[in-house]
Amino acid sequence: MLTKKELKEFCAEARENYLPHISIDCVVFGFHEGIMKVLVLKVQNEDEWYLPGGFMLKNEPIEKAADRILKERTTLDKIFLQQFQVFGDPERSKEHFDMYKDMLPAKENWFSNRFLTIGYYALVDFFETNPNPDQFAESCQWRGLDDLPDLKLDHALILKTALDTLRLQLNYQPIGYNLMPKEFTMPELQKLYEAILDKKLDRRNFQRRMLGFGILTRSDEPRKGGAHKAPYLYSFDLKNYEAALKEGFKGGW
Amino acid sequence: MLTKKELKEFCAEARENYLPHISIDCVVFGFHEGIMKVLVLKVQNEDEWYLPGGFMLKNEPIEKAADRILKERTTLDKIFLQQFQVFGDPERSKEHFDMYKDMLPAKENWFSNRFLTIGYYALVDFFETNPNPDQFAESCQWRGLDDLPDLKLDHALILKTALDTLRLQLNYQPIGYNLMPKEFTMPELQKLYEAILDKKLDRRNFQRRMLGFGILTRSDEPRKGGAHKAPYLYSFDLKNYEAALKEGFKGGW
DNA sequence: AATCATAGTGTATTAATGACACAATTGTAA
DNA sequence: TTACAATTGTGTCATTAATACACTATGATT
């Protein structure tokens, strides 16, 4: 929570630069050790958590704003972003309103606004990401889907909706490509699908199907060093991948 | 286009009642005589066309606003609505801005705002709908997808995006249920699918598959009166339909 | 050298899809 | 009234995709 002075400065700057009533919240997915993880921020000195988000400059395209916000949180540049829903319950930002209502009169208090928030999900390479807190937060960290803190406002709903969208879009968006590192093994890719779909898949059928799509290139060198039999390394053949995505991976009518 | 007096009144009312910077635009689909149709409005005395839309009351949930706007345009009550995207290019409402900029100073001119618009698509029963123009329009009418006028602003993009979304969601949303009248024949339903997917389907395979979903009830009485062999009438078994939709109609992983 | 965990591969069964042809019904034109 | 055209209903076969399942290979550990 901000001090009165910080709040006043923030509000003055916000009113000058940002569109009122509108915010952006992002669900940033990363994949690590077989678990889907999400970036969350922790409020200073409180056990309160929220999703990375921010506001839109008065003359900024929405996607640019999401990009800018996420660059600040992750240090990453060309992030894969997908807008998935606007959340606009008139009561949704009440917590923020209550928190700051006594510190500044409504007229100059940015948080006395009702906010619609535009939800984006982002897919990033876990290993390339350096989480960075924003000015309200004490930390910014990865948390597994099975280990999420309670989130403030309607951020739990936003996260759930993002996950549902991810599941639905698995066959239409380059989800594997954006979440996996450049090279990966087939079992690793399978774990990603299992994490997103929340179910076990058959190893042999998964491999056959994936290879059948013709979107993977097998490297000459297997991964070394680990225990057990050395698995092959694969990478996405981006050209074939994008062509296949246009059709969707399932077939359809 | 409004007169100066009308504009002034509208702006005063708008500023008092609506959230600034935010609008809603709707792509209303109906199905008639084998053709997908969309509701469009024609500007008074101009050959200019746009989609039904409006603004959000300061304390109104988004979906309620879309509902209210569409009730005014269609006289329909519980319309099936699906939010599909926010359009936020900073230049997107420039045409409106230019049209009215000389009539009122920016400060009191509602249209000097940049607007983000929340796109909804709606599915309605063509035969139940009574198109109604809004205060800017001279008429509100159905137009087939193959017979669309040029649309103002970015409304052509909004329409195209809605159609793409419809295609993608065909297996996850009750699209047939909302677009067809209560009773319909199998060939009619097939024409709907063909119109949405923009491709021919095999009559026999379509029927086998549709019946296989177990979501249709065949009426005892065939449709009478038409030329040729009398087709059977079907209706949706809503309970089974909704259960099947939860899974999606394709199978998937 | 035996063991354990993991990776790679193949095959048989079943289900879904796609392609296709013929019979039935009804209005219209000869 | 009869032949025809247009449309609907239904069945079958071939192909393809999905599922279920078992064995072999490799490399580290003991």
Coordinates of C-alpha atoms (C1' of nucleotides) in Angstrom, one line a residue:
Chain A
M1 CA 0.0 0.0 0.0
L2 CA 1.2 3.4 -0.9
T3 CA 1.7 6.3 1.5
K4 CA -0.4 9.3 1.1
K5 CA 2.4 11.2 -0.6
E6 CA 3.1 8.4 -3.0
L7 CA -0.5 8.0 -3.8
K8 CA -0.9 11.7 -4.5
E9 CA 2.0 11.6 -6.9
F10 CA 0.9 8.4 -8.5
C11 CA -2.6 9.8 -9.1
A12 CA -1.5 13.0 -10.5
E13 CA 0.8 11.2 -13.0
A14 CA -1.9 8.7 -13.8
R15 CA -4.5 11.3 -14.5
E16 CA -2.2 13.0 -16.8
N17 CA -1.0 10.0 -18.7
Y18 CA -3.5 7.2 -18.6
L19 CA -7.0 6.6 -19.9
P20 CA -9.4 6.6 -17.0
H21 CA -11.6 3.6 -16.2
I22 CA -9.4 1.2 -18.1
S23 CA -6.7 -1.2 -17.0
I24 CA -4.9 -4.2 -18.3
D25 CA -4.2 -7.4 -16.4
C26 CA -1.9 -10.1 -17.6
V27 CA -1.7 -13.8 -16.9
V28 CA 1.9 -14.7 -17.7
F29 CA 2.4 -18.4 -18.2
G30 CA 5.7 -20.2 -18.0
F31 CA 6.5 -23.9 -17.9
H32 CA 9.1 -25.3 -15.6
E33 CA 9.9 -28.8 -14.3
G34 CA 6.7 -30.1 -15.6
I35 CA 4.5 -27.5 -13.9
M36 CA 2.6 -24.6 -15.4
K37 CA 3.6 -21.4 -13.5
V38 CA 2.1 -18.0 -13.4
L39 CA 3.8 -14.7 -12.5
V40 CA 2.3 -13.1 -9.4
L41 CA 3.1 -10.0 -7.4
K42 CA 3.1 -9.6 -3.7
V43 CA 2.0 -6.3 -2.1
Q44 CA 4.6 -4.7 0.2
N45 CA 4.3 -5.9 3.8
E46 CA 1.0 -7.7 3.2
D47 CA 0.1 -11.2 2.3
E48 CA -1.8 -9.9 -0.7
W49 CA -1.2 -11.0 -4.2
Y50 CA -2.2 -9.8 -7.6
L51 CA -1.5 -10.3 -11.3
P52 CA 0.8 -8.0 -13.3
G53 CA -1.1 -5.2 -14.7
G54 CA -1.2 -1.5 -15.4
F55 CA -2.8 1.3 -17.4
M56 CA -3.0 2.4 -20.9
L57 CA -1.4 5.6 -22.1
K58 CA -3.9 8.1 -23.6
N59 CA -2.7 7.5 -27.1
E60 CA -1.4 3.9 -26.9
P61 CA -2.7 0.8 -28.7
I62 CA -4.0 -1.8 -26.2
E63 CA -1.5 -4.4 -27.2
K64 CA 1.4 -2.0 -27.0
A65 CA 0.3 -1.2 -23.5
A66 CA 0.2 -4.8 -22.5
D67 CA 3.6 -5.3 -24.1
R68 CA 5.1 -2.3 -22.2
I69 CA 3.7 -3.5 -18.9
L70 CA 5.1 -7.0 -19.4
K71 CA 8.4 -5.8 -20.5
E72 CA 8.7 -4.0 -17.2
R73 CA 7.8 -7.2 -15.3
T74 CA 9.8 -9.7 -17.3
T75 CA 12.5 -7.8 -19.1
L76 CA 11.3 -9.7 -22.2
D77 CA 10.8 -8.0 -25.5
K78 CA 8.6 -9.7 -28.1
I79 CA 6.2 -11.5 -25.8
F80 CA 3.4 -13.7 -27.2
L81 CA 0.2 -12.0 -26.1
Q82 CA -3.4 -12.9 -26.5
Q83 CA -6.3 -10.7 -25.4
F84 CA -9.0 -13.0 -24.0
Q85 CA -11.6 -11.0 -22.1
V86 CA -12.7 -7.7 -20.6
F87 CA -13.8 -7.9 -17.0
G88 CA -16.2 -5.2 -16.1
D89 CA -18.3 -5.9 -13.0
P90 CA -19.0 -2.5 -11.6
E91 CA -17.9 -3.8 -8.2
R92 CA -14.7 -5.5 -9.3
S93 CA -12.3 -2.8 -8.2
K94 CA -14.0 -2.1 -4.9
E95 CA -11.1 -3.4 -2.9
H96 CA -8.7 -0.8 -4.4
F97 CA -11.3 1.9 -3.9
D98 CA -11.8 1.1 -0.2
M99 CA -8.0 0.9 0.4
Y100 CA -7.3 4.4 -0.8
K101 CA -10.6 6.2 -0.4
D102 CA -9.7 8.0 2.8
M103 CA -6.3 9.2 1.6
L104 CA -7.4 11.4 -1.2
P105 CA -10.7 13.1 -2.3
A106 CA -12.5 11.2 -5.0
K107 CA -11.9 13.9 -7.6
E108 CA -8.2 13.5 -7.6
N109 CA -8.1 9.8 -6.5
W110 CA -7.4 7.6 -9.5
F111 CA -8.7 4.5 -7.6
S112 CA -12.1 6.0 -7.0
N113 CA -12.7 5.2 -10.7
R114 CA -14.5 2.2 -11.8
F115 CA -12.1 0.1 -13.9
L116 CA -12.8 -2.2 -16.7
T117 CA -9.8 -4.4 -17.1
I118 CA -8.7 -6.0 -20.4
G119 CA -7.3 -9.5 -19.8
Y120 CA -4.3 -10.8 -21.7
Y121 CA -2.5 -14.0 -21.4
A122 CA 1.2 -14.2 -22.2
L123 CA 3.3 -17.2 -23.0
V124 CA 7.0 -16.9 -22.1
D125 CA 10.1 -19.0 -21.9
F126 CA 10.6 -19.6 -18.2
F127 CA 14.3 -19.6 -18.5
E128 CA 14.5 -16.3 -20.3
T129 CA 12.3 -14.4 -17.8
N130 CA 13.6 -12.2 -15.0
P131 CA 10.6 -11.3 -12.8
N132 CA 10.6 -7.7 -11.6
P133 CA 8.2 -6.2 -9.1
D134 CA 6.3 -3.0 -9.8
Q135 CA 6.0 0.0 -7.6
F136 CA 3.2 -1.5 -5.5
A137 CA 4.9 -4.8 -5.0
E138 CA 7.6 -6.2 -2.8
S139 CA 8.3 -9.2 -5.1
C140 CA 7.3 -10.7 -8.4
Q141 CA 7.6 -14.4 -8.6
W142 CA 6.6 -17.6 -10.4
R143 CA 4.0 -19.8 -8.7
G144 CA 2.8 -23.2 -9.9
L145 CA -0.9 -23.6 -10.7
D146 CA -1.1 -26.1 -7.8
D147 CA 0.5 -23.6 -5.4
L148 CA -1.2 -20.3 -6.1
P149 CA -1.8 -17.7 -3.3
D150 CA -5.3 -16.1 -3.0
L151 CA -5.4 -13.3 -5.5
K152 CA -6.9 -9.8 -4.8
L153 CA -9.8 -8.3 -6.7
D154 CA -11.1 -10.6 -9.4
H155 CA -7.7 -11.8 -10.3
A156 CA -8.5 -15.4 -9.4
L157 CA -11.3 -15.2 -11.9
I158 CA -9.1 -13.7 -14.5
L159 CA -6.5 -16.4 -14.1
K160 CA -9.1 -19.1 -14.3
T161 CA -10.5 -17.6 -17.4
A162 CA -7.1 -17.4 -19.0
L163 CA -6.5 -21.1 -18.2
D164 CA -9.8 -22.1 -19.8
T165 CA -8.9 -20.0 -22.8
L166 CA -5.5 -21.6 -23.1
R167 CA -7.1 -25.0 -23.1
L168 CA -9.5 -24.1 -25.8
Q169 CA -6.9 -22.5 -27.9
L170 CA -4.3 -25.2 -27.6
N171 CA -5.0 -26.3 -31.2
Y172 CA -5.1 -22.8 -32.7
Q173 CA -2.4 -20.9 -31.0
P174 CA 1.4 -21.5 -31.0
I175 CA 1.3 -22.5 -27.3
G176 CA 4.0 -25.1 -27.3
Y177 CA 6.3 -22.9 -29.4
N178 CA 6.1 -20.0 -27.0
L179 CA 6.3 -21.9 -23.7
M180 CA 9.1 -24.4 -24.5
P181 CA 12.7 -23.5 -24.8
K182 CA 14.3 -23.7 -28.2
E183 CA 15.2 -27.4 -27.7
F184 CA 13.3 -29.9 -25.7
T185 CA 12.6 -33.5 -25.5
M186 CA 9.3 -35.3 -26.4
P187 CA 8.5 -36.2 -22.8
E188 CA 9.0 -32.5 -21.8
L189 CA 6.6 -31.4 -24.5
Q190 CA 4.1 -34.0 -23.4
K191 CA 4.3 -32.8 -19.8
L192 CA 3.3 -29.3 -21.1
Y193 CA 0.3 -30.7 -22.8
E194 CA -0.6 -32.7 -19.7
A195 CA -0.2 -29.6 -17.5
I196 CA -2.5 -27.5 -19.7
L197 CA -5.1 -30.2 -20.2
D198 CA -4.8 -31.5 -16.7
K199 CA -4.8 -35.1 -17.8
K200 CA -2.4 -37.9 -18.5
L201 CA -1.7 -38.7 -22.1
D202 CA -0.3 -41.9 -23.6
R203 CA 3.4 -41.5 -24.4
R204 CA 3.4 -43.5 -27.6
N205 CA 0.3 -42.0 -29.1
F206 CA 1.4 -38.5 -28.1
Q207 CA 4.7 -39.0 -29.9
R208 CA 3.1 -40.4 -33.0
R209 CA 0.6 -37.7 -33.2
M210 CA 3.0 -34.8 -32.6
L211 CA 5.4 -36.1 -35.2
G212 CA 2.5 -36.6 -37.5
F213 CA 1.8 -32.9 -37.5
G214 CA 5.2 -32.4 -39.2
I215 CA 6.1 -29.4 -37.0
L216 CA 9.0 -30.8 -35.2
T217 CA 12.6 -31.2 -36.2
R218 CA 14.7 -33.8 -34.5
S219 CA 18.2 -32.7 -33.6
D220 CA 21.2 -35.0 -34.4
E221 CA 22.5 -34.9 -30.9
P222 CA 20.5 -36.4 -28.0
R223 CA 20.4 -34.6 -24.7
K224 CA 23.4 -35.8 -22.6
G225 CA 24.3 -35.8 -19.0
G226 CA 21.0 -36.8 -17.4
A227 CA 20.5 -40.2 -15.9
H228 CA 18.8 -42.9 -18.0
K229 CA 18.6 -43.2 -21.7
A230 CA 19.4 -40.0 -23.5
P231 CA 16.3 -38.5 -25.1
Y232 CA 16.3 -36.9 -28.5
L233 CA 16.1 -33.2 -28.7
Y234 CA 13.4 -31.5 -30.8
S235 CA 12.7 -28.0 -32.0
F236 CA 9.8 -26.4 -33.7
D237 CA 9.8 -26.0 -37.4
L238 CA 8.3 -22.6 -37.3
K239 CA 7.2 -22.5 -40.9
N240 CA 5.3 -25.7 -40.8
Y241 CA 4.0 -24.9 -37.3
E242 CA 2.4 -21.7 -38.4
A243 CA 0.9 -23.3 -41.5
A244 CA -0.5 -26.1 -39.4
L245 CA -2.0 -23.7 -36.8
K246 CA -4.0 -21.9 -39.5
E247 CA -5.9 -25.1 -40.0
G248 CA -6.0 -26.0 -36.4
F249 CA -4.6 -29.3 -35.3
K250 CA -7.8 -31.2 -35.0
G251 CA -9.3 -31.4 -38.4
G252 CA -12.8 -30.0 -37.9
W253 CA -15.5 -30.0 -40.5
Chain B
M1 CA -25.4 13.2 -38.8
L2 CA -26.8 15.2 -35.9
T3 CA -27.6 18.9 -36.0
K4 CA -25.6 21.1 -33.6
K5 CA -28.5 21.2 -31.2
E6 CA -29.0 17.5 -31.2
L7 CA -25.3 16.9 -30.8
K8 CA -25.1 19.3 -27.8
E9 CA -28.0 17.6 -26.1
F10 CA -26.6 14.1 -26.8
C11 CA -23.2 15.0 -25.5
A12 CA -24.5 16.5 -22.3
E13 CA -26.6 13.4 -21.7
A14 CA -23.8 11.1 -22.6
R15 CA -21.2 12.8 -20.3
E16 CA -23.7 12.6 -17.5
N17 CA -24.6 9.0 -17.9
Y18 CA -22.0 7.0 -19.7
L19 CA -18.4 5.9 -19.1
P20 CA -16.1 7.9 -21.3
H21 CA -13.7 6.3 -23.8
I22 CA -15.7 3.1 -23.9
S23 CA -18.3 1.8 -26.3
I24 CA -19.9 -1.4 -27.3
D25 CA -20.4 -2.7 -30.8
C26 CA -22.5 -5.7 -31.7
V27 CA -22.5 -8.1 -34.6
V28 CA -26.0 -9.5 -34.7
F29 CA -26.2 -12.7 -36.7
G30 CA -29.4 -14.1 -38.0
F31 CA -30.0 -16.9 -40.5
H32 CA -32.6 -16.7 -43.2
E33 CA -33.1 -18.6 -46.4
G34 CA -29.8 -20.3 -46.2
I35 CA -27.8 -17.1 -45.8
M36 CA -26.1 -15.6 -42.7
K37 CA -27.3 -12.1 -42.2
V38 CA -26.1 -9.3 -40.0
L39 CA -28.0 -6.3 -38.6
V40 CA -26.6 -3.0 -40.0
L41 CA -27.8 0.6 -39.5
K42 CA -27.8 3.3 -42.2
V43 CA -27.0 6.9 -41.3
Q44 CA -29.7 9.4 -42.0
N45 CA -29.4 10.8 -45.5
E46 CA -26.0 9.3 -46.1
D47 CA -24.9 6.1 -47.7
E48 CA -23.0 5.3 -44.6
W49 CA -23.5 2.1 -42.6
Y50 CA -22.4 0.9 -39.2
L51 CA -23.0 -1.8 -36.6
P52 CA -25.5 -1.5 -33.7
G53 CA -23.7 -0.1 -30.7
G54 CA -23.8 2.2 -27.8
F55 CA -22.3 3.2 -24.5
M56 CA -22.1 1.8 -21.1
L57 CA -23.9 3.4 -18.1
K58 CA -21.5 4.5 -15.4
N59 CA -22.6 1.7 -13.1
E60 CA -23.7 -0.9 -15.5
P61 CA -22.1 -4.4 -16.1
I62 CA -20.8 -4.7 -19.7
E63 CA -23.1 -7.5 -20.6
K64 CA -26.1 -5.7 -19.3
A65 CA -25.1 -2.7 -21.5
A66 CA -24.9 -4.9 -24.6
D67 CA -28.2 -6.5 -23.7
R68 CA -29.9 -3.1 -23.3
I69 CA -28.4 -1.8 -26.6
L70 CA -29.6 -4.9 -28.5
K71 CA -33.0 -4.9 -26.9
E72 CA -33.5 -1.4 -28.4
R73 CA -32.4 -2.6 -31.8
T74 CA -34.2 -5.9 -32.0
T75 CA -37.0 -5.8 -29.4
L76 CA -35.6 -9.1 -28.2
D77 CA -35.1 -10.0 -24.6
K78 CA -32.8 -12.7 -23.6
I79 CA -30.3 -12.5 -26.4
F80 CA -27.4 -14.9 -26.7
L81 CA -24.3 -12.7 -26.4
Q82 CA -20.7 -13.4 -26.6
Q83 CA -17.9 -10.9 -26.0
F84 CA -15.1 -11.6 -28.4
Q85 CA -12.6 -8.7 -28.5
V86 CA -11.8 -5.2 -27.6
F87 CA -10.8 -2.9 -30.5
G88 CA -8.5 -0.1 -29.3
D89 CA -6.5 1.4 -32.1
P90 CA -6.1 5.0 -31.1
E91 CA -7.1 6.1 -34.5
R92 CA -10.2 3.9 -34.8
S93 CA -12.8 6.5 -34.0
K94 CA -11.2 9.3 -36.0
E95 CA -14.1 9.4 -38.5
H96 CA -16.5 10.3 -35.7
F97 CA -14.2 12.8 -34.3
D98 CA -13.7 14.6 -37.6
M99 CA -17.4 14.6 -38.3
Y100 CA -18.3 16.5 -35.2
K101 CA -15.2 18.3 -34.2
D102 CA -16.3 21.7 -35.6
M103 CA -19.7 21.7 -34.0
L104 CA -18.7 21.6 -30.4
P105 CA -15.5 22.4 -28.4
A106 CA -13.5 19.3 -27.5
K107 CA -14.2 19.7 -23.8
E108 CA -17.9 19.1 -24.1
N109 CA -17.8 17.0 -27.3
W110 CA -18.3 13.4 -26.5
F111 CA -16.9 12.3 -29.8
S112 CA -13.5 14.1 -29.2
N113 CA -12.8 11.1 -27.0
R114 CA -10.8 8.2 -28.0
F115 CA -13.0 5.1 -27.8
L116 CA -12.2 1.5 -27.0
T117 CA -15.0 -0.6 -28.2
I118 CA -16.0 -4.0 -26.8
G119 CA -17.1 -6.3 -29.5
Y120 CA -20.0 -8.7 -28.9
Y121 CA -21.6 -11.1 -31.3
A122 CA -25.2 -11.9 -30.8
L123 CA -27.2 -14.9 -32.2
V124 CA -30.9 -14.3 -32.7
D125 CA -33.8 -16.0 -34.3
F126 CA -34.3 -14.1 -37.6
F127 CA -38.1 -14.5 -37.5
E128 CA -38.4 -13.2 -33.9
T129 CA -36.4 -10.0 -34.6
N130 CA -37.9 -6.6 -35.4
P131 CA -35.0 -4.3 -36.4
N132 CA -35.2 -0.8 -35.0
P133 CA -33.0 2.1 -36.0
D134 CA -31.3 4.2 -33.3
Q135 CA -31.2 8.0 -33.1
F136 CA -28.4 8.4 -35.6
A137 CA -29.9 6.0 -38.2
E138 CA -32.6 6.1 -40.8
S139 CA -32.9 2.4 -41.0
C140 CA -31.9 -0.9 -39.3
Q141 CA -31.9 -3.9 -41.6
W142 CA -30.6 -7.4 -42.3
R143 CA -27.9 -7.8 -44.9
G144 CA -26.5 -11.1 -46.1
L145 CA -22.8 -11.7 -45.7
D146 CA -22.5 -11.7 -49.5
D147 CA -24.3 -8.4 -49.7
L148 CA -22.8 -6.2 -47.1
P149 CA -22.4 -2.4 -47.5
D150 CA -19.1 -0.8 -46.6
L151 CA -19.1 -0.1 -42.9
K152 CA -17.8 3.0 -41.2
L153 CA -15.0 3.2 -38.7
D154 CA -13.4 -0.2 -38.1
H155 CA -16.8 -2.0 -38.2
A156 CA -15.8 -4.1 -41.2
L157 CA -12.9 -5.4 -39.1
I158 CA -15.2 -6.0 -36.1
L159 CA -17.6 -8.0 -38.3
K160 CA -14.8 -10.1 -39.8
T161 CA -13.4 -10.8 -36.4
A162 CA -16.8 -11.8 -35.2
L163 CA -17.2 -14.2 -38.1
D164 CA -13.8 -15.8 -37.5
T165 CA -14.7 -16.2 -33.8
L166 CA -18.0 -17.8 -34.7
R167 CA -16.3 -20.3 -36.9
L168 CA -13.8 -21.2 -34.1
Q169 CA -16.5 -21.5 -31.5
L170 CA -18.9 -23.5 -33.6
N171 CA -18.1 -26.6 -31.5
Y172 CA -18.2 -24.9 -28.2
Q173 CA -21.1 -22.5 -28.3
P174 CA -24.8 -23.2 -28.8
I175 CA -24.7 -21.6 -32.2
G176 CA -27.2 -23.8 -33.9
Y177 CA -29.6 -23.5 -31.0
N178 CA -29.6 -19.8 -31.0
L179 CA -29.8 -19.2 -34.7
M180 CA -32.4 -21.7 -35.8
P181 CA -36.1 -21.4 -35.1
K182 CA -37.6 -23.9 -32.7
E183 CA -38.2 -26.5 -35.4
F184 CA -36.2 -26.9 -38.5
T185 CA -35.2 -29.6 -41.0
M186 CA -31.8 -31.3 -41.3
P187 CA -31.1 -29.6 -44.6
E188 CA -31.8 -26.2 -43.1
L189 CA -29.4 -26.9 -40.2
Q190 CA -26.8 -28.1 -42.7
K191 CA -27.1 -24.8 -44.6
L192 CA -26.4 -23.0 -41.4
Y193 CA -23.2 -24.9 -40.9
E194 CA -22.3 -24.4 -44.5
A195 CA -22.9 -20.7 -44.3
I196 CA -20.7 -20.4 -41.2
L197 CA -17.9 -22.6 -42.4
D198 CA -18.2 -21.3 -45.9
K199 CA -18.0 -24.7 -47.4
K200 CA -20.2 -27.5 -48.7
L201 CA -20.8 -30.5 -46.5
D202 CA -21.9 -34.0 -47.5
R203 CA -25.6 -34.4 -46.7
R204 CA -25.4 -38.0 -45.6
N205 CA -22.3 -37.6 -43.4
F206 CA -23.7 -34.4 -41.9
Q207 CA -26.9 -36.1 -40.9
R208 CA -25.1 -39.1 -39.4
R209 CA -22.8 -36.9 -37.4
M210 CA -25.5 -34.5 -36.1
L211 CA -27.7 -37.4 -35.0
G212 CA -24.7 -39.0 -33.5
F213 CA -24.3 -36.1 -31.1
G214 CA -27.7 -37.1 -29.6
I215 CA -28.8 -33.5 -29.3
L216 CA -31.7 -33.5 -31.7
T217 CA -35.2 -34.7 -31.3
R218 CA -37.2 -35.7 -34.4
S219 CA -40.8 -34.5 -34.5
D220 CA -43.5 -37.0 -35.4
E221 CA -44.9 -34.7 -38.1
P222 CA -42.8 -33.9 -41.2
R223 CA -43.0 -30.4 -42.6
K224 CA -45.8 -30.1 -45.1
G225 CA -46.7 -27.9 -48.0
G226 CA -43.4 -27.4 -49.7
A227 CA -42.5 -28.9 -53.0
H228 CA -40.7 -32.2 -53.1
K229 CA -40.4 -34.8 -50.4
A230 CA -41.5 -33.6 -47.0
P231 CA -38.5 -33.4 -44.7
Y232 CA -38.6 -34.3 -41.0
L233 CA -38.7 -31.6 -38.4
Y234 CA -36.1 -31.5 -35.6
S235 CA -35.6 -29.5 -32.5
F236 CA -32.7 -29.3 -30.1
D237 CA -32.8 -31.3 -27.0
L238 CA -31.4 -28.5 -24.8
K239 CA -30.3 -30.7 -22.0
N240 CA -28.2 -33.0 -24.1
Y241 CA -27.0 -30.0 -26.2
E242 CA -25.6 -28.2 -23.3
A243 CA -24.0 -31.3 -21.9
A244 CA -22.4 -32.0 -25.2
L245 CA -21.2 -28.4 -25.6
K246 CA -19.2 -28.7 -22.4
E247 CA -17.1 -31.3 -23.9
G248 CA -17.0 -29.6 -27.3
F249 CA -18.2 -31.5 -30.3
K250 CA -14.9 -32.6 -31.7
G251 CA -13.4 -34.8 -29.1
G252 CA -9.9 -33.4 -28.7
W253 CA -7.3 -34.8 -26.5
Chain C
dA1 C1' 26.8 -57.7 -13.9
dA2 C1' 22.3 -56.8 -12.2
dT3 C1' 18.9 -53.3 -11.5
dC4 C1' 16.2 -49.2 -12.1
dA5 C1' 14.3 -45.5 -14.4
dT6 C1' 13.4 -43.6 -18.5
dA7 C1' 13.3 -43.4 -23.7
dG8 C1' 12.3 -45.3 -28.2
dT9 C1' 9.4 -48.1 -31.3
dG10 C1' 5.4 -51.3 -33.4
dT11 C1' 1.0 -53.6 -33.9
dA12 C1' -3.7 -55.0 -33.4
dT13 C1' -8.4 -53.3 -32.4
dT14 C1' -11.9 -50.1 -32.6
dA15 C1' -14.0 -45.7 -33.9
dA16 C1' -14.7 -41.8 -36.9
dT17 C1' -14.6 -39.9 -41.4
dG18 C1' -15.2 -39.6 -46.3
dA19 C1' -16.9 -41.0 -50.7
dC20 C1' -20.5 -42.7 -53.0
dA21 C1' -25.6 -44.7 -55.1
dC22 C1' -30.1 -45.7 -54.8
dA23 C1' -35.0 -45.4 -53.3
dA24 C1' -39.0 -42.4 -51.8
dT25 C1' -41.9 -38.3 -52.1
dT26 C1' -44.1 -34.3 -54.1
dG27 C1' -45.1 -30.6 -57.3
dT28 C1' -44.8 -29.3 -62.2
dA29 C1' -44.8 -29.7 -67.1
dA30 C1' -46.0 -32.5 -71.0
Chain D
dT1 C1' -52.1 -39.3 -66.0
dT2 C1' -47.6 -39.7 -66.6
dA3 C1' -42.9 -38.5 -67.0
dC4 C1' -39.7 -35.5 -64.9
dA5 C1' -37.1 -32.6 -61.8
dA6 C1' -36.0 -31.5 -57.3
dT7 C1' -35.4 -32.8 -52.9
dT8 C1' -35.2 -36.0 -48.8
dG9 C1' -34.0 -40.3 -46.5
dT10 C1' -31.0 -44.1 -45.9
dG11 C1' -26.9 -47.8 -46.3
dT12 C1' -22.3 -49.6 -47.3
dC13 C1' -17.5 -49.8 -48.2
dA14 C1' -12.8 -48.0 -47.9
dT15 C1' -9.8 -45.1 -45.6
dT16 C1' -8.0 -42.8 -41.8
dA17 C1' -7.5 -41.6 -37.0
dA18 C1' -7.6 -42.9 -32.2
dT19 C1' -6.8 -46.1 -28.5
dA20 C1' -4.8 -49.7 -25.9
dC21 C1' -1.0 -52.1 -25.0
dA22 C1' 4.4 -54.7 -24.6
dC23 C1' 8.8 -55.1 -25.7
dT24 C1' 13.6 -53.4 -26.4
dA25 C1' 17.4 -49.9 -25.6
dT26 C1' 20.3 -46.9 -22.9
dG27 C1' 22.8 -45.0 -19.1
dA28 C1' 23.5 -44.3 -14.3
dT29 C1' 23.7 -46.7 -9.8
dT30 C1' 24.8 -50.6 -6.8

